[in-house]
Coordinates of N, CA and C in Angstrom, one line a residue:
X1 N 12.7 -27.8 -69.9 CA 13.1 -27.9 -68.3 C 12.0 -27.6 -67.9
X2 N 10.5 -27.5 -66.8 CA 10.0 -27.5 -65.4 C 10.3 -26.6 -64.4
X3 N 9.9 -25.2 -64.2 CA 10.3 -24.9 -63.5 C 9.6 -25.2 -61.7
X4 N 11.2 -25.6 -61.0 CA 10.8 -26.3 -59.8 C 10.0 -25.1 -58.7
X5 N 10.1 -23.6 -59.2 CA 9.1 -22.7 -58.2 C 8.1 -22.8 -59.2
X6 N 7.9 -22.8 -59.8 CA 6.4 -22.7 -60.6 C 5.2 -23.6 -59.7
X7 N 4.4 -23.1 -59.8 CA 2.8 -23.3 -58.4 C 1.9 -23.9 -59.6
X8 N 2.6 -25.1 -59.0 CA 1.8 -26.0 -59.8 C 1.2 -28.1 -58.6
X9 N 0.2 -28.3 -59.4 CA -0.4 -28.8 -57.7 C 0.9 -30.4 -58.2
X10 N 1.7 -30.5 -59.2 CA 2.9 -30.9 -59.7 C 3.7 -30.8 -58.5
X11 N 4.5 -29.7 -59.0 CA 5.1 -29.4 -58.4 C 5.1 -29.4 -56.1
X12 N 3.7 -29.1 -55.6 CA 3.5 -29.4 -54.7 C 3.4 -30.5 -54.2
X13 N 3.5 -31.8 -55.0 CA 3.6 -32.9 -54.6 C 5.5 -33.6 -54.7
X14 N 5.7 -33.1 -55.7 CA 7.5 -33.3 -55.4 C 8.1 -33.2 -54.6
X15 N 7.3 -31.7 -53.8 CA 8.1 -30.5 -53.1 C 8.1 -31.7 -51.6
X16 N 6.8 -31.9 -51.4 CA 6.4 -32.7 -50.0 C 7.5 -34.4 -49.9
X17 N 7.3 -34.7 -51.4 CA 8.0 -35.6 -51.3 C 9.5 -35.8 -50.9
X18 N 9.7 -34.3 -51.3 CA 11.5 -34.0 -51.0 C 12.0 -33.7 -52.3
X19 N 11.7 -34.3 -53.6 CA 12.1 -34.2 -54.5 C 12.8 -33.1 -55.5
X20 N 11.7 -32.7 -55.2 CA 12.2 -30.7 -55.8 C 12.8 -29.9 -53.9
X21 N 13.3 -29.1 -54.5 CA 13.4 -28.0 -52.6 C 12.8 -27.5 -52.7
X22 N 12.8 -26.8 -51.2 CA 11.5 -25.9 -51.0 C 11.1 -24.7 -52.1
X23 N 10.8 -24.0 -51.7 CA 9.9 -23.3 -52.8 C 11.0 -21.9 -52.6
X24 N 11.5 -21.1 -53.4 CA 12.2 -20.3 -52.7 C 11.4 -18.8 -52.9
X25 N 11.0 -18.0 -51.4 CA 10.5 -16.9 -50.5 C 11.2 -15.7 -52.1
X26 N 10.4 -15.1 -53.1 CA 11.5 -13.2 -53.4 C 12.4 -12.3 -52.2
X27 N 12.7 -12.4 -52.2 CA 13.6 -11.7 -51.7 C 13.0 -10.3 -50.7
X28 N 11.9 -9.4 -51.6 CA 10.5 -8.5 -50.2 C 9.7 -9.0 -49.8
X29 N 9.5 -10.3 -49.7 CA 8.2 -11.0 -49.5 C 9.4 -11.1 -48.2
X30 N 10.2 -12.0 -47.5 CA 11.4 -12.7 -47.7 C 11.5 -10.7 -46.3
X31 N 11.7 -10.1 -46.6 CA 11.9 -9.3 -45.2 C 11.0 -8.2 -44.6
X32 N 9.9 -8.3 -45.7 CA 8.2 -8.3 -45.5 C 7.6 -9.5 -43.8
X33 N 8.2 -10.1 -44.2 CA 8.0 -11.5 -43.7 C 8.9 -11.2 -42.4
X34 N 10.3 -11.1 -42.1 CA 10.7 -10.8 -40.8 C 10.7 -9.7 -40.8
X35 N 10.4 -8.2 -41.8 CA 9.8 -7.0 -40.4 C 8.9 -7.3 -40.0
X36 N 7.8 -8.0 -39.9 CA 6.3 -8.4 -39.6 C 6.1 -9.5 -38.9
X37 N 7.9 -10.1 -38.6 CA 8.0 -11.3 -37.0 C 8.6 -9.7 -36.3
X38 N 9.3 -9.3 -36.0 CA 10.3 -8.5 -35.5 C 9.2 -7.6 -35.1
X39 N 8.3 -7.5 -35.9 CA 7.2 -6.3 -35.1 C 6.4 -7.1 -33.9
X40 N 6.1 -8.5 -34.0 CA 5.0 -8.1 -33.4 C 6.0 -9.3 -32.2
X41 N 6.9 -9.6 -32.4 CA 8.0 -9.7 -31.5 C 7.7 -8.6 -31.1
X42 N 7.8 -7.1 -31.1 CA 8.3 -6.5 -30.3 C 7.5 -5.7 -29.4
X43 N 6.3 -5.9 -30.0 CA 4.2 -6.1 -29.2 C 4.8 -6.9 -28.4
X44 N 5.1 -7.7 -28.5 CA 4.7 -9.1 -27.5 C 5.8 -9.2 -26.4
X45 N 6.8 -8.2 -26.8 CA 8.0 -8.5 -25.1 C 7.6 -7.4 -24.2
X46 N 6.5 -6.6 -24.6 CA 5.8 -5.3 -24.2 C 4.7 -5.2 -23.3
X47 N 3.7 -6.3 -23.4 CA 2.5 -6.7 -23.0 C 2.6 -6.7 -21.0
X48 N 3.9 -7.3 -21.0 CA 4.1 -7.6 -19.9 C 3.6 -6.4 -18.9
X49 N 4.7 -5.4 -19.5 CA 4.6 -4.1 -18.3 C 3.4 -3.2 -19.0
X50 N 2.5 -3.4 -19.6 CA 0.5 -3.0 -19.9 C 0.5 -2.9 -18.7
X51 N -0.5 -1.9 -18.6 CA -2.1 -1.7 -18.0 C -2.1 -1.9 -18.7
X52 N -4.0 -2.2 -18.3 CA -5.4 -2.6 -18.8 C -5.7 -1.9 -19.8
X53 N -5.4 -1.0 -19.8 CA -6.1 0.0 -21.3 C -5.0 0.0 -22.0
X54 N -4.1 0.0 -22.0 CA -2.9 -0.3 -22.3 C -3.5 -1.7 -23.6
X55 N -3.7 -2.7 -22.7 CA -3.5 -3.3 -23.0 C -5.4 -4.3 -24.3
X56 N -5.6 -2.9 -24.3 CA -7.1 -3.0 -24.1 C -6.6 -2.8 -25.4
X57 N -6.7 -1.4 -26.3 CA -5.4 -0.2 -27.0 C -5.2 -0.9 -27.8
X58 N -4.4 -1.8 -27.7 CA -3.3 -3.1 -28.6 C -4.0 -4.5 -28.6
X59 N -5.0 -4.5 -28.5 CA -5.8 -5.7 -28.3 C -5.3 -6.6 -30.0
X60 N -5.5 -5.7 -30.7 CA -5.5 -6.3 -32.0 C -4.3 -6.2 -32.7
X61 N -3.5 -6.7 -31.8 CA -1.8 -6.3 -32.7 C -1.0 -7.2 -31.9
X62 N -1.8 -8.5 -31.7 CA -1.0 -9.1 -30.7 C -2.1 -10.5 -31.5
X63 N -1.3 -11.3 -32.3 CA -1.5 -12.8 -32.7 C -2.2 -13.9 -31.5
X64 N -2.2 -14.9 -31.9 CA -4.0 -15.6 -31.6 C -3.1 -16.5 -30.2
X65 N -1.5 -16.5 -31.2 CA -0.6 -17.4 -30.2 C -0.2 -17.1 -28.3
X66 N -0.5 -15.6 -28.5 CA -0.8 -14.8 -27.4 C -1.8 -14.5 -26.6
X67 N -3.1 -14.7 -27.4 CA -4.1 -14.7 -26.8 C -3.6 -14.9 -24.8
X68 N -3.3 -16.3 -24.6 CA -3.5 -17.3 -23.1 C -2.7 -16.2 -22.4
X69 N -1.0 -15.7 -23.3 CA -0.8 -15.5 -22.3 C -0.9 -13.6 -21.9
X70 N -1.5 -13.1 -23.0 CA -2.6 -11.6 -22.7 C -3.5 -11.6 -21.7
X71 N -4.1 -12.3 -22.0 CA -5.7 -13.0 -21.2 C -5.2 -13.4 -19.6
X72 N -4.1 -14.1 -19.9 CA -3.1 -13.9 -17.8 C -2.5 -12.6 -17.5
X73 N -2.4 -11.9 -18.4 CA -1.6 -10.7 -18.0 C -2.5 -9.7 -17.6
X74 N -4.1 -10.1 -18.0 CA -5.0 -9.5 -17.3 C -5.3 -9.8 -16.6
X75 N -6.0 -10.6 -16.3 CA -6.5 -10.9 -14.8 C -5.1 -10.8 -13.8
X76 N -4.4 -10.8 -13.6 CA -3.2 -9.8 -13.1 C -3.2 -8.8 -12.7
X77 N -3.6 -7.7 -13.8 CA -3.4 -6.5 -13.9 C -4.9 -6.0 -13.2
X78 N -5.4 -6.7 -13.6 CA -7.4 -6.4 -12.9 C -6.9 -7.6 -10.9
X79 N -6.5 -8.0 -10.8 CA -6.4 -8.4 -9.0 C -5.3 -7.0 -8.9
X80 N -4.6 -7.1 -9.7 CA -3.6 -5.6 -8.6 C -4.3 -4.2 -8.3
X81 N -5.1 -4.5 -9.6 CA -6.3 -3.2 -8.8 C -6.7 -2.7 -8.4
X82 N -7.3 -4.3 -7.8 CA -8.3 -4.7 -7.2 C -8.1 -4.8 -5.7
X83 N -6.4 -5.7 -5.7 CA -6.2 -5.2 -4.2 C -5.6 -4.1 -4.1
X84 N -5.5 -2.8 -4.5 CA -5.5 -1.5 -4.2 C -6.7 -0.4 -3.5
X85 N -7.5 -1.5 -4.7 CA -8.5 -0.2 -4.2 C -8.9 -0.7 -2.8
X86 N -9.0 -1.8 -2.4 CA -9.7 -2.2 -1.2 C -7.9 -1.7 0.1
X87 N -7.0 -2.0 -0.1 CA -6.2 -1.3 0.9 C -6.3 0.2 0.4
X88 N -6.4 0.4 -0.1 CA -7.6 2.6 -0.2 C -8.6 2.4 0.5
X89 N -9.4 2.0 1.3 CA -11.0 1.8 1.0 C -11.1 3.0 2.6
X90 N -9.5 2.7 3.6 CA -10.4 3.3 4.5 C -10.3 5.3 4.6
X91 N -9.1 5.8 5.1 CA -8.7 6.9 5.4 C -9.0 8.1 6.2
X92 N -10.7 7.6 6.7 CA -11.5 8.3 8.1 C -11.4 7.6 9.2
X93 N -11.9 8.3 9.4 CA -12.0 7.9 11.1 C -13.6 7.3 11.2
X94 N -14.1 6.6 11.8 CA -15.1 5.7 11.2 C -16.0 5.8 12.6
X95 N -17.2 6.0 13.1 CA -17.9 5.8 14.3 C -18.2 4.0 13.7
X96 N -18.5 3.1 15.2 CA -18.9 2.2 14.9 C -19.5 1.8 17.1
X97 N -20.5 1.3 17.4 CA -21.1 0.5 18.3 C -20.6 -0.6 18.8
X98 N -21.2 -1.6 19.7 CA -20.4 -2.8 20.0 C -21.2 -3.4 18.9
X99 N -21.7 -3.4 18.5 CA -22.8 -4.7 17.9 C -22.2 -4.7 15.7
X100 N -21.4 -3.7 16.0 CA -20.1 -3.9 14.4 C -18.7 -3.8 14.9
X101 N -18.6 -4.6 15.8 CA -17.1 -4.5 16.6 C -16.0 -5.7 15.8
X102 N -17.3 -6.9 16.5 CA -17.5 -8.6 15.9 C -17.1 -7.8 13.6
X103 N -17.4 -7.3 12.9 CA -17.4 -7.0 12.2 C -16.4 -6.0 11.2
X104 N -16.1 -5.1 12.2 CA -15.4 -4.0 11.9 C -13.4 -4.3 12.3
X105 N -13.7 -5.1 13.4 CA -12.1 -5.2 14.2 C -11.8 -7.0 14.3
X106 N -12.6 -7.6 14.3 CA -12.1 -9.1 14.9 C -12.2 -9.7 13.2
X107 N -12.5 -9.7 12.1 CA -13.5 -9.4 11.3 C -12.5 -8.8 9.7
X108 N -12.1 -7.6 10.5 CA -11.3 -6.6 9.4 C -10.5 -7.1 7.7
X109 N -10.3 -8.6 8.8 CA -9.3 -9.0 7.4 C -7.7 -9.7 7.1
X110 N -7.0 -9.9 6.5 CA -6.4 -9.5 6.2 C -5.0 -9.4 6.6
X111 N -4.3 -8.9 6.7 CA -3.0 -7.8 6.8 C -4.0 -6.5 7.2
X112 N -4.1 -6.2 7.9 CA -5.0 -4.8 8.2 C -5.2 -4.9 9.5
X113 N -4.7 -3.3 10.4 CA -4.7 -2.5 11.1 C -5.5 -2.4 11.1
X114 N -5.8 -1.5 12.2 CA -7.4 -2.1 13.6 C -6.7 -0.7 14.1
X115 N -8.1 0.9 14.3 CA -7.4 1.7 16.0 C -7.8 1.3 15.9
X116 N -8.9 1.6 16.9 CA -10.3 2.3 17.9 C -9.5 2.8 19.1
X117 N -10.4 4.2 19.0 CA -10.4 4.8 20.4 C -11.6 4.5 20.9
X118 N -11.6 3.9 22.6 CA -13.0 5.0 23.3 C -12.7 5.3 23.4
X119 N -13.6 6.0 23.8 CA -13.5 8.3 23.9 C -15.6 7.5 24.7
X120 N -15.4 9.7 25.1 CA -16.5 9.9 25.6 C -17.3 10.5 25.2
X121 N -18.4 11.7 24.7 CA -18.1 13.4 24.7 C -17.9 13.8 26.5
X122 N -18.1 14.6 25.9 CA -17.2 16.2 27.5 C -16.2 16.1 27.6
X123 N -15.3 15.0 27.1 CA -14.4 14.7 27.9 C -12.8 15.6 26.7
X124 N -12.3 15.8 27.5 CA -11.7 17.1 26.5 C -10.7 16.4 25.6
X125 N -9.8 15.6 25.7 CA -8.3 15.0 25.8 C -8.9 13.6 24.8
X126 N -10.0 13.2 25.2 CA -11.1 12.3 23.9 C -11.2 13.0 22.8
X127 N -11.7 14.6 22.7 CA -11.5 14.4 21.4 C -10.7 15.2 20.9
X128 N -9.5 15.6 21.8 CA -8.8 15.8 21.4 C -7.2 15.2 20.4
X129 N -7.6 13.5 20.5 CA -7.4 12.6 20.4 C -7.6 12.4 19.5
X130 N -9.2 12.4 19.0 CA -10.0 12.1 17.6 C -9.5 12.9 16.8
X131 N -9.1 14.3 16.8 CA -8.8 14.5 15.7 C -7.2 14.5 15.5
X132 N -6.6 14.0 16.3 CA -5.3 13.6 15.8 C -5.5 12.5 14.3
X133 N -6.5 11.4 15.2 CA -6.7 10.1 15.1 C -7.3 10.4 13.0
X134 N -8.4 12.0 13.5 CA -8.8 12.1 11.7 C -6.9 12.0 11.0
X135 N -6.5 13.3 11.3 CA -5.2 13.9 10.5 C -5.0 12.5 10.0
X136 N -4.4 10.6 11.0 CA -3.7 10.3 10.5 C -3.9 8.9 10.2
X137 N -5.5 9.2 10.3 CA -6.4 8.3 9.1 C -6.3 8.6 7.7
X138 N -5.9 9.9 7.5 CA -5.9 10.3 6.4 C -4.7 10.2 5.5
X139 N -3.5 10.1 6.1 CA -2.5 9.6 6.2 C -2.4 8.0 6.0
X140 N -3.1 7.5 6.6 CA -2.5 6.4 6.5 C -3.1 5.6 5.8
X141 N -4.1 5.8 5.2 CA -5.7 5.2 4.6 C -5.4 3.7 4.2
X142 N -4.3 2.4 4.3 CA -4.2 1.6 4.3 C -4.2 0.8 6.1
X143 N -4.7 2.1 6.7 CA -5.1 0.8 8.0 C -6.4 1.7 8.6
X144 N -7.1 1.4 8.9 CA -8.6 1.5 9.3 C -8.3 2.3 11.3
X145 N -9.1 3.5 10.8 CA -8.9 4.1 12.4 C -10.6 3.6 12.2
X146 N -11.1 4.4 13.9 CA -12.2 3.5 14.3 C -12.6 4.0 15.6
X147 N -13.5 4.9 15.6 CA -13.8 5.8 17.3 C -15.2 4.7 17.7
X148 N -15.2 4.8 18.9 CA -16.5 4.7 19.8 C -16.9 4.9 21.3
X149 N -18.5 5.2 21.7 CA -18.4 5.4 23.2 C -17.8 4.4 23.4
X150 N -17.2 3.9 24.8 CA -16.8 3.8 25.7 C -17.9 2.3 25.9
X151 N -18.8 2.8 26.5 CA -19.7 2.2 27.9 C -20.8 1.4 25.7
X152 N -20.9 1.7 24.9 CA -21.4 1.6 23.7 C -21.3 0.1 23.0
X153 N -19.6 -0.2 23.5 CA -18.7 -0.5 22.8 C -18.1 -1.7 23.9
X154 N -18.3 -1.9 25.4 CA -17.8 -1.7 26.8 C -18.6 -1.9 27.7
X155 N -19.5 -2.7 28.0 CA -20.6 -2.2 29.5 C -19.6 -1.6 30.3
X156 N -20.0 -0.7 31.1 CA -19.5 0.1 32.0 C -18.4 0.0 32.5
X157 N -17.6 0.4 31.5 CA -16.1 0.8 30.5 C -16.5 2.1 32.1
X158 N -15.6 2.1 32.3 CA -15.3 2.5 33.6 C -14.4 4.5 32.6
X159 N -15.3 5.3 33.2 CA -14.4 6.8 32.7 C -12.9 7.3 33.0
X160 N -12.3 6.7 34.4 CA -11.0 6.6 34.4 C -9.8 6.2 33.3
X161 N -10.6 4.8 32.9 CA -9.5 4.9 31.8 C -9.5 5.4 30.6
X162 N -10.1 6.5 30.0 CA -10.2 6.8 29.3 C -9.4 8.5 28.6
X163 N -8.8 8.3 28.1 CA -9.6 7.6 26.4 C -8.1 6.7 26.7
X164 N -8.4 5.4 25.5 CA -8.6 4.7 25.2 C -7.8 4.0 23.8
X165 N -7.0 3.6 23.8 CA -6.6 3.0 22.0 C -6.3 2.1 21.7
X166 N -6.7 0.8 21.1 CA -6.2 -0.7 21.0 C -6.2 -0.5 20.1
X167 N -4.7 -1.0 19.2 CA -4.5 -1.0 18.1 C -5.0 -3.2 17.6
X168 N -5.2 -3.5 16.2 CA -5.7 -4.7 16.2 C -4.8 -5.1 14.9
X169 N -4.2 -5.9 15.0 CA -3.9 -6.8 13.9 C -4.4 -8.1 13.5
X170 N -5.0 -8.5 12.4 CA -6.3 -9.9 12.4 C -6.6 -9.9 13.2
X171 N -7.5 -9.2 14.2 CA -8.1 -10.3 14.9 C -8.0 -9.9 15.5
X172 N -6.3 -10.1 16.4 CA -4.6 -9.1 17.8 C -5.0 -8.7 17.6
X173 N -5.4 -8.4 19.5 CA -4.1 -7.0 20.0 C -2.8 -8.0 20.5
X174 N -2.5 -5.9 19.1 CA -1.0 -5.9 19.3 C -0.7 -5.0 20.5
X175 N -1.9 -4.0 21.0 CA -1.5 -2.8 22.1 C -2.6 -2.6 22.4
X176 N -2.4 -1.8 23.8 CA -3.2 -0.9 24.2 C -3.2 -0.2 24.9
X177 N -3.0 1.0 24.7 CA -3.3 2.4 25.5 C -4.0 3.2 26.6
X178 N -4.5 3.2 28.0 CA -5.1 3.6 28.9 C -5.3 3.9 29.4
X179 N -6.2 5.0 29.9 CA -6.1 6.4 30.6 C -5.1 7.5 30.6
X180 N -5.4 8.8 30.5 CA -5.2 10.4 30.4 C -3.6 10.2 30.8
X181 N -2.9 9.9 31.1 CA -1.3 9.9 32.2 C -1.3 9.3 30.7
X182 N -1.1 7.8 30.0 CA -0.4 7.3 29.1 C -0.2 8.1 27.8
X183 N -1.3 8.7 27.7 CA -0.7 9.9 26.2 C -0.2 11.3 27.0
X184 N 0.3 11.4 27.5 CA 0.7 13.1 28.3 C 0.2 14.5 28.8
X185 N -1.6 13.3 28.6 CA -2.7 15.1 29.2 C -2.8 15.9 27.4
X186 N -3.2 17.2 27.9 CA -3.8 17.7 26.6 C -2.5 18.3 25.6
X187 N -1.9 18.1 26.5 CA 0.0 18.2 25.5 C 0.6 17.1 24.2
X188 N -1.1 16.2 24.0 CA -0.6 15.8 23.0 C -0.2 16.1 22.3
X189 N 0.6 15.8 21.5 CA 0.8 15.9 19.7 C -0.5 15.1 18.6
X190 N 0.1 15.2 17.5 CA -0.5 14.9 16.7 C 0.6 13.4 16.5
X191 N 2.3 14.1 16.2 CA 3.4 13.5 15.7 C 3.8 12.8 16.5
X192 N 3.6 12.7 18.5 CA 3.8 11.9 19.3 C 3.1 10.9 19.2
X193 N 1.4 10.8 18.7 CA 0.4 9.2 18.5 C 0.9 9.0 17.4
X194 N 1.7 9.1 16.7 CA 1.8 9.2 15.2 C 3.1 7.9 15.5
X195 N 3.9 8.4 16.9 CA 5.0 7.7 16.9 C 4.3 6.2 17.4
X196 N 3.4 6.9 18.5 CA 3.2 5.5 19.1 C 2.9 4.1 18.5
X197 N 2.1 4.3 17.6 CA 1.2 4.0 16.9 C 2.4 2.8 16.1
X198 N 3.0 3.6 14.9 CA 4.5 3.2 14.8 C 4.8 2.4 15.6
X199 N 4.8 2.6 17.0 CA 5.4 2.1 17.3 C 5.5 -0.1 17.0
X200 N 3.8 0.3 18.1 CA 3.2 -0.3 18.0 C 3.0 -1.7 16.4
X201 N 2.8 -0.9 15.9 CA 3.1 -1.7 13.9 C 2.2 -1.3 13.0
X202 N 1.2 -0.3 13.9 CA -0.3 0.1 12.8 C 0.0 0.4 11.9
X203 N 1.3 1.8 11.7 CA 1.1 3.0 10.4 C 2.9 2.4 9.7
X204 N 3.0 2.7 9.6 CA 4.6 2.8 9.9 C 5.0 4.6 8.6
X205 N 5.4 4.9 10.2 CA 5.4 6.8 10.4 C 6.9 7.2 9.3
X206 N 7.2 8.6 9.1 CA 8.5 9.0 8.0 C 9.2 9.3 9.3
X207 N 8.2 9.3 9.9 CA 9.3 10.4 12.2 C 10.3 9.4 12.0
X208 N 11.6 10.5 12.1 CA 13.4 9.8 12.1 C 13.2 9.5 13.5
X209 N 12.4 9.9 14.8 CA 12.6 10.1 16.2 C 11.3 10.6 17.3
X210 N 11.4 9.9 18.1 CA 10.6 10.4 18.9 C 10.4 11.8 19.4
X211 N 8.6 12.1 18.8 CA 9.1 13.8 19.4 C 8.9 14.0 20.5
X212 N 8.3 12.7 21.6 CA 8.7 13.9 22.7 C 9.6 13.4 23.5
X213 N 10.4 13.1 22.3 CA 12.2 13.2 23.5 C 12.6 13.6 23.8
X214 N 12.4 15.1 21.8 CA 12.5 16.1 21.4 C 12.4 17.1 22.2
X215 N 10.8 17.0 22.6 CA 10.7 17.9 23.8 C 10.9 17.7 24.9
X216 N 11.7 16.8 25.6 CA 12.0 16.1 26.1 C 13.0 17.3 26.5
X217 N 14.7 17.0 25.8 CA 15.0 17.6 25.6 C 15.3 19.0 25.5
X218 N 14.1 19.9 24.8 CA 14.3 21.2 24.9 C 14.1 21.8 26.5
X219 N 13.4 21.1 26.7 CA 12.7 21.2 28.5 C 13.9 20.9 28.5
X220 N 15.0 20.0 29.4 CA 16.0 19.8 30.1 C 16.9 21.3 29.5
X221 N 16.7 21.5 28.2 CA 18.4 23.1 27.6 C 17.6 24.6 28.7
X222 N 16.3 23.9 28.5 CA 15.4 25.2 28.9 C 15.9 25.6 29.9
X223 N 15.6 24.4 30.7 CA 15.9 24.0 33.0 C 17.9 25.0 32.5
X224 N 18.3 24.5 32.2 CA 19.7 23.8 32.1 C 20.1 25.8 31.9
X225 N 19.8 26.2 31.1 CA 20.0 28.0 30.8 C 19.2 29.0 31.9
X226 N 18.0 28.8 32.1 CA 17.2 29.3 33.1 C 18.6 28.7 34.8
X227 N 18.7 27.8 34.5 CA 19.3 27.9 36.4 C 19.9 28.7 36.3
X228 N 20.4 29.6 38.1 CA 21.3 31.1 38.3 C 22.8 29.6 38.5
X229 N 23.3 30.9 38.3 CA 24.7 30.6 37.8 C 25.1 30.2 39.6
X230 N 25.6 29.1 40.3 CA 26.4 29.1 41.2 C 28.0 30.1 41.3
X231 N 28.4 30.3 42.3 CA 30.1 31.1 42.6 C 30.7 30.3 42.7
X232 N 32.0 30.1 42.6 CA 32.8 29.2 42.7 C 33.1 29.8 44.6
X233 N 33.9 28.6 45.3 CA 33.7 28.5 46.9 C 34.8 29.4 46.5
X234 N 35.9 29.9 46.1 CA 36.9 30.3 46.5 C 36.3 32.3 46.7
X235 N 35.3 33.0 45.3 CA 34.8 33.6 45.0 C 34.0 34.2 46.2
X236 N 33.0 32.6 47.0 CA 32.1 32.8 49.0 C 32.8 33.2 49.6
X237 N 33.8 32.7 49.8 CA 35.1 33.2 51.2 C 35.5 34.8 50.2
X238 N 35.5 35.1 49.0 CA 36.1 36.6 49.5 C 34.9 36.9 49.9
X239 N 34.2 37.0 48.5 CA 32.5 38.2 49.5 C 32.5 37.9 51.3

């Protein structure tokens, strides 16, 4: 009797017709195939969490059926990387002129916050604020920090309004700080300025409360402690 598992052209025809059962696979071959499938599934399962470098390193391990999905994830990772690079292109306090205003401020881009300082050299408070803004620019690289000499940005802008800070989001002004009194003079600290900008939405501060309030509380406490103690009315009468 002919072996139904024998590899012959006639047996193949009979298997296709359903007359003979499918050819039995040796146990070792079955185990090898199962192990290969499990390994492949394990690799495919992890490519969603792979970086661009890891995708390239394991490129040869994926099957043809996964190429489309893997390419989609590769493009996704690439887009995320580009977005991250764009978000961190700032980090410095840059100088602009009136000609740069539209491009740098009005057309800054979607979701971009812009802090613009109008100043003039020789005004101490303007110099102090530029120093603070340089520090904040490094701390908050997602926000665009700009400075401009007032009269080059806005013709005939009065010096009495300096320093001036304008805060924009997607081309629209969200806050403005005009004149030295608003900033509290030369006692202005970097934390106080950070808090002001955070209130406008320009930065996300890690400060838990307004630093100015702490200073005010300390001043009030100091005044109370230094005030002379008044004697009771009875003691005054005795004297």
